[in-house]
């Protein structure tokens, strides 16, 4: 089972990766591999397209003005899935993408381009994409997108034994971390939806909330 170190850290306090791997192995959760993701990425920020104009010498190219928080920069793009007002990841000159490509100032058909609009491919998340990654409108302009989107992460491939189905989840392994290190779990962002019973006979259960934070039961009859 692949586990994101960043995601695991949202549920519990984790030690460094090396210590976590050693302790998981010690308690029977063999870590079969450790993969670093996004370490090569640099200089990618959140930008907002403020305007477009056609390229004078290329029908498929457009000239965009992109607000990157501290200034507005010009980028020439062939992407057809973006419009004025879209919020996108922008790699600026000096950036390194997931493929290892380094971004430089350039001229496309004689027009200066000071960066590149990024898809999820350039950010190292997927292998193929239909176009530029369009972000939610409320994404803060000018923010370091690598940090904001947690593109740098460590992925642990953890072997969970058949008798430990309770650990086949991020939250399940977070419980093990709490037991290992004796630290209180962080609050979960998950929302637990109440389910009302339609049974005519009341089911009486006593739950010690100091030991069990959530319990649900359903009566099945007939």
Coordinates of C-alpha atoms in Angstrom, one line a residue:
X1 CA 0.0 0.0 0.0
X2 CA 1.4 3.4 -1.0
X3 CA 1.3 6.0 1.7
X4 CA 2.0 9.7 1.4
X5 CA 4.2 11.0 4.2
X6 CA 2.6 14.4 3.9
X7 CA -0.9 13.0 4.1
X8 CA 0.1 10.8 7.1
X9 CA 1.4 13.9 8.8
X10 CA -2.0 15.5 8.6
X11 CA -3.4 12.9 11.0
X12 CA -0.5 12.4 13.5
X13 CA 2.9 13.7 14.5
X14 CA 5.5 11.8 12.5
X15 CA 9.2 11.5 13.1
X16 CA 11.6 11.9 10.1
X17 CA 11.2 9.4 7.3
X18 CA 14.2 7.3 8.2
X19 CA 13.0 6.8 11.8
X20 CA 9.4 6.1 10.6
X21 CA 10.6 3.4 8.2
X22 CA 12.8 1.8 10.9
X23 CA 9.9 1.7 13.4
X24 CA 7.3 0.5 10.9
X25 CA 9.6 -2.4 10.0
X26 CA 10.1 -3.1 13.7
X27 CA 6.4 -3.5 14.5
X28 CA 5.6 -5.7 11.4
X29 CA 4.7 -3.2 8.7
X30 CA 7.5 -3.8 6.3
X31 CA 8.4 -0.8 4.1
X32 CA 9.2 -2.3 0.8
X33 CA 10.3 1.0 -0.9
X34 CA 10.7 4.7 -0.3
X35 CA 10.3 7.1 -3.2
X36 CA 11.0 10.8 -3.1
X37 CA 8.6 12.8 -5.3
X38 CA 9.1 16.4 -6.6
X39 CA 12.6 17.0 -5.3
X40 CA 13.7 18.3 -8.7
X41 CA 10.9 20.9 -8.9
X42 CA 11.7 24.6 -8.4
X43 CA 10.4 28.1 -9.1
X44 CA 6.7 27.3 -9.8
X45 CA 4.2 29.9 -8.6
X46 CA 0.5 30.6 -8.8
X47 CA -0.5 33.0 -11.6
X48 CA -3.7 34.6 -12.9
X49 CA -4.2 35.2 -16.6
X50 CA -5.2 38.9 -17.0
X51 CA -5.4 39.1 -20.8
X52 CA -4.9 37.3 -24.1
X53 CA -4.0 38.6 -27.5
X54 CA -3.3 36.7 -30.7
X55 CA 0.2 36.0 -31.8
X56 CA 1.0 38.1 -35.0
X57 CA 2.8 35.3 -36.8
X58 CA 1.3 32.0 -35.5
X59 CA -2.4 31.1 -35.5
X60 CA -2.0 28.5 -32.7
X61 CA -0.1 30.7 -30.3
X62 CA -1.5 33.3 -28.0
X63 CA 0.2 36.0 -25.9
X64 CA -0.9 36.0 -22.3
X65 CA -0.3 38.6 -19.6
X66 CA 0.0 36.7 -16.3
X67 CA -0.2 38.3 -12.8
X68 CA 2.2 36.4 -10.5
X69 CA 1.7 38.6 -7.4
X70 CA 4.8 40.7 -7.5
X71 CA 4.5 41.6 -11.2
X72 CA 2.8 40.8 -14.5
X73 CA 4.8 38.7 -16.9
X74 CA 4.3 37.8 -20.6
X75 CA 4.0 34.1 -21.6
X76 CA 3.4 32.8 -25.1
X77 CA 1.3 29.6 -25.1
X78 CA -0.4 27.1 -27.4
X79 CA -2.7 25.9 -24.7
X80 CA -6.3 26.0 -25.8
X81 CA -8.0 25.1 -22.5
X82 CA -7.2 28.4 -20.6
X83 CA -9.1 31.7 -20.7
X84 CA -8.8 35.2 -19.3
X85 CA -9.2 35.1 -15.5
X86 CA -8.0 31.5 -15.1
X87 CA -5.6 30.7 -12.2
X88 CA -2.8 28.4 -13.1
X89 CA 0.7 27.2 -12.1
X90 CA 3.4 29.1 -13.8
X91 CA 7.0 28.1 -14.1
X92 CA 9.3 31.2 -14.3
X93 CA 12.8 31.5 -15.8
X94 CA 15.2 29.3 -13.7
X95 CA 12.4 26.8 -12.9
X96 CA 13.0 23.0 -13.2
X97 CA 10.1 20.8 -14.1
X98 CA 9.4 17.2 -13.3
X99 CA 11.0 16.0 -16.5
X100 CA 14.2 17.9 -15.7
X101 CA 13.5 20.6 -18.2
X102 CA 14.8 24.0 -17.2
X103 CA 12.8 27.0 -18.1
X104 CA 14.5 30.0 -19.7
X105 CA 13.4 33.3 -21.3
X106 CA 12.8 32.6 -24.9
X107 CA 11.2 33.9 -28.1
X108 CA 8.4 32.0 -29.8
X109 CA 8.0 33.2 -33.4
X110 CA 9.7 36.5 -32.5
X111 CA 7.6 37.2 -29.4
X112 CA 9.3 37.1 -25.9
X113 CA 8.0 34.5 -23.5
X114 CA 9.0 34.7 -19.8
X115 CA 7.9 31.3 -18.5
X116 CA 5.5 28.5 -19.1
X117 CA 2.0 27.6 -18.0
X118 CA 2.1 24.2 -16.3
X119 CA 0.0 21.1 -16.5
X120 CA -0.1 18.4 -13.9
X121 CA 2.5 16.5 -16.0
X122 CA 5.1 19.3 -15.6
X123 CA 4.3 19.2 -11.8
X124 CA 5.1 15.5 -11.7
X125 CA 1.6 14.2 -10.7
X126 CA 0.5 12.4 -13.9
X127 CA 1.9 11.1 -17.2
X128 CA -0.7 12.7 -19.5
X129 CA -2.8 15.8 -19.5
X130 CA -5.2 17.5 -21.9
X131 CA -3.9 21.0 -21.1
X132 CA -2.8 23.5 -18.5
X133 CA -3.8 22.8 -14.9
X134 CA -6.6 25.3 -14.1
X135 CA -6.7 25.9 -10.4
X136 CA -9.7 27.0 -8.1
X137 CA -10.4 30.7 -8.4
X138 CA -9.6 31.3 -4.8
X139 CA -6.0 29.9 -5.0
X140 CA -3.8 32.7 -3.7
X141 CA -1.9 34.5 -6.5
X142 CA 1.9 34.6 -6.2
X143 CA 2.2 31.7 -3.7
X144 CA 4.9 29.1 -4.1
X145 CA 2.9 26.4 -5.8
X146 CA 5.3 23.6 -5.0
X147 CA 4.7 24.2 -1.3
X148 CA 1.0 25.0 -1.6
X149 CA 0.2 21.8 -3.6
X150 CA 2.6 19.7 -1.5
X151 CA 4.3 18.5 -4.7
X152 CA 7.4 17.4 -2.7
X153 CA 6.6 14.3 -0.8
X154 CA 7.9 10.9 0.2
X155 CA 5.9 7.8 -0.7
X156 CA 6.2 4.7 1.4
X157 CA 5.2 1.3 0.0
X158 CA 4.0 -0.4 3.2
X159 CA 3.2 -4.1 3.3
X160 CA 0.2 -4.6 5.5
X161 CA -0.4 -8.2 6.8
X162 CA -3.8 -9.9 6.1
X163 CA -4.8 -9.8 9.7
X164 CA -4.3 -6.0 10.0
X165 CA -7.1 -4.8 7.8
X166 CA -7.6 -1.9 10.3
X167 CA -4.3 -0.5 8.9
X168 CA -5.3 -0.5 5.2
X169 CA -5.7 3.3 5.3
X170 CA -3.8 6.4 6.1
X171 CA -5.8 7.0 9.2
X172 CA -5.2 3.3 10.3
X173 CA -1.4 3.8 10.1
X174 CA -1.8 7.1 11.8
X175 CA -3.3 5.2 14.8
X176 CA -0.2 3.0 14.8
X177 CA 2.0 6.1 14.9
X178 CA 0.1 7.5 17.9
X179 CA 0.6 4.2 19.7
X180 CA 4.3 4.1 18.7
X181 CA 5.2 7.6 19.8
X182 CA 2.6 8.4 22.4
X183 CA 1.5 11.7 20.9
X184 CA -2.1 12.8 20.5
X185 CA -3.5 12.5 17.0
X186 CA -4.2 15.6 15.0
X187 CA -7.8 16.5 14.2
X188 CA -9.1 14.9 11.1
X189 CA -10.7 16.9 8.3
X190 CA -13.1 14.1 7.5
X191 CA -16.8 14.7 8.2
X192 CA -18.7 11.8 9.8
X193 CA -22.3 11.7 8.7
X194 CA -24.9 10.6 11.2
X195 CA -27.1 7.8 10.1
X196 CA -30.5 7.6 11.8
X197 CA -32.0 4.2 12.7
X198 CA -35.3 3.1 11.2
X199 CA -35.6 0.2 13.5
X200 CA -38.7 0.1 15.7
X201 CA -36.9 -1.4 18.7
X202 CA -34.3 0.7 20.4
X203 CA -30.7 -0.7 20.5
X204 CA -29.0 0.2 23.8
X205 CA -25.2 0.5 23.8
X206 CA -22.9 2.0 26.3
X207 CA -19.7 3.6 24.8
X208 CA -16.8 4.9 26.8
X209 CA -15.9 8.0 24.7
X210 CA -12.4 8.2 26.2
X211 CA -11.6 4.9 24.6
X212 CA -13.7 5.0 21.5
X213 CA -14.3 8.3 19.7
X214 CA -16.8 7.0 17.1
X215 CA -19.0 4.0 17.1
X216 CA -21.8 3.0 14.7
X217 CA -24.1 0.0 14.8
X218 CA -26.8 -1.3 12.5
X219 CA -29.3 -4.0 13.4
X220 CA -29.9 -6.6 10.7
X221 CA -32.9 -8.8 11.1
X222 CA -35.0 -11.3 9.1

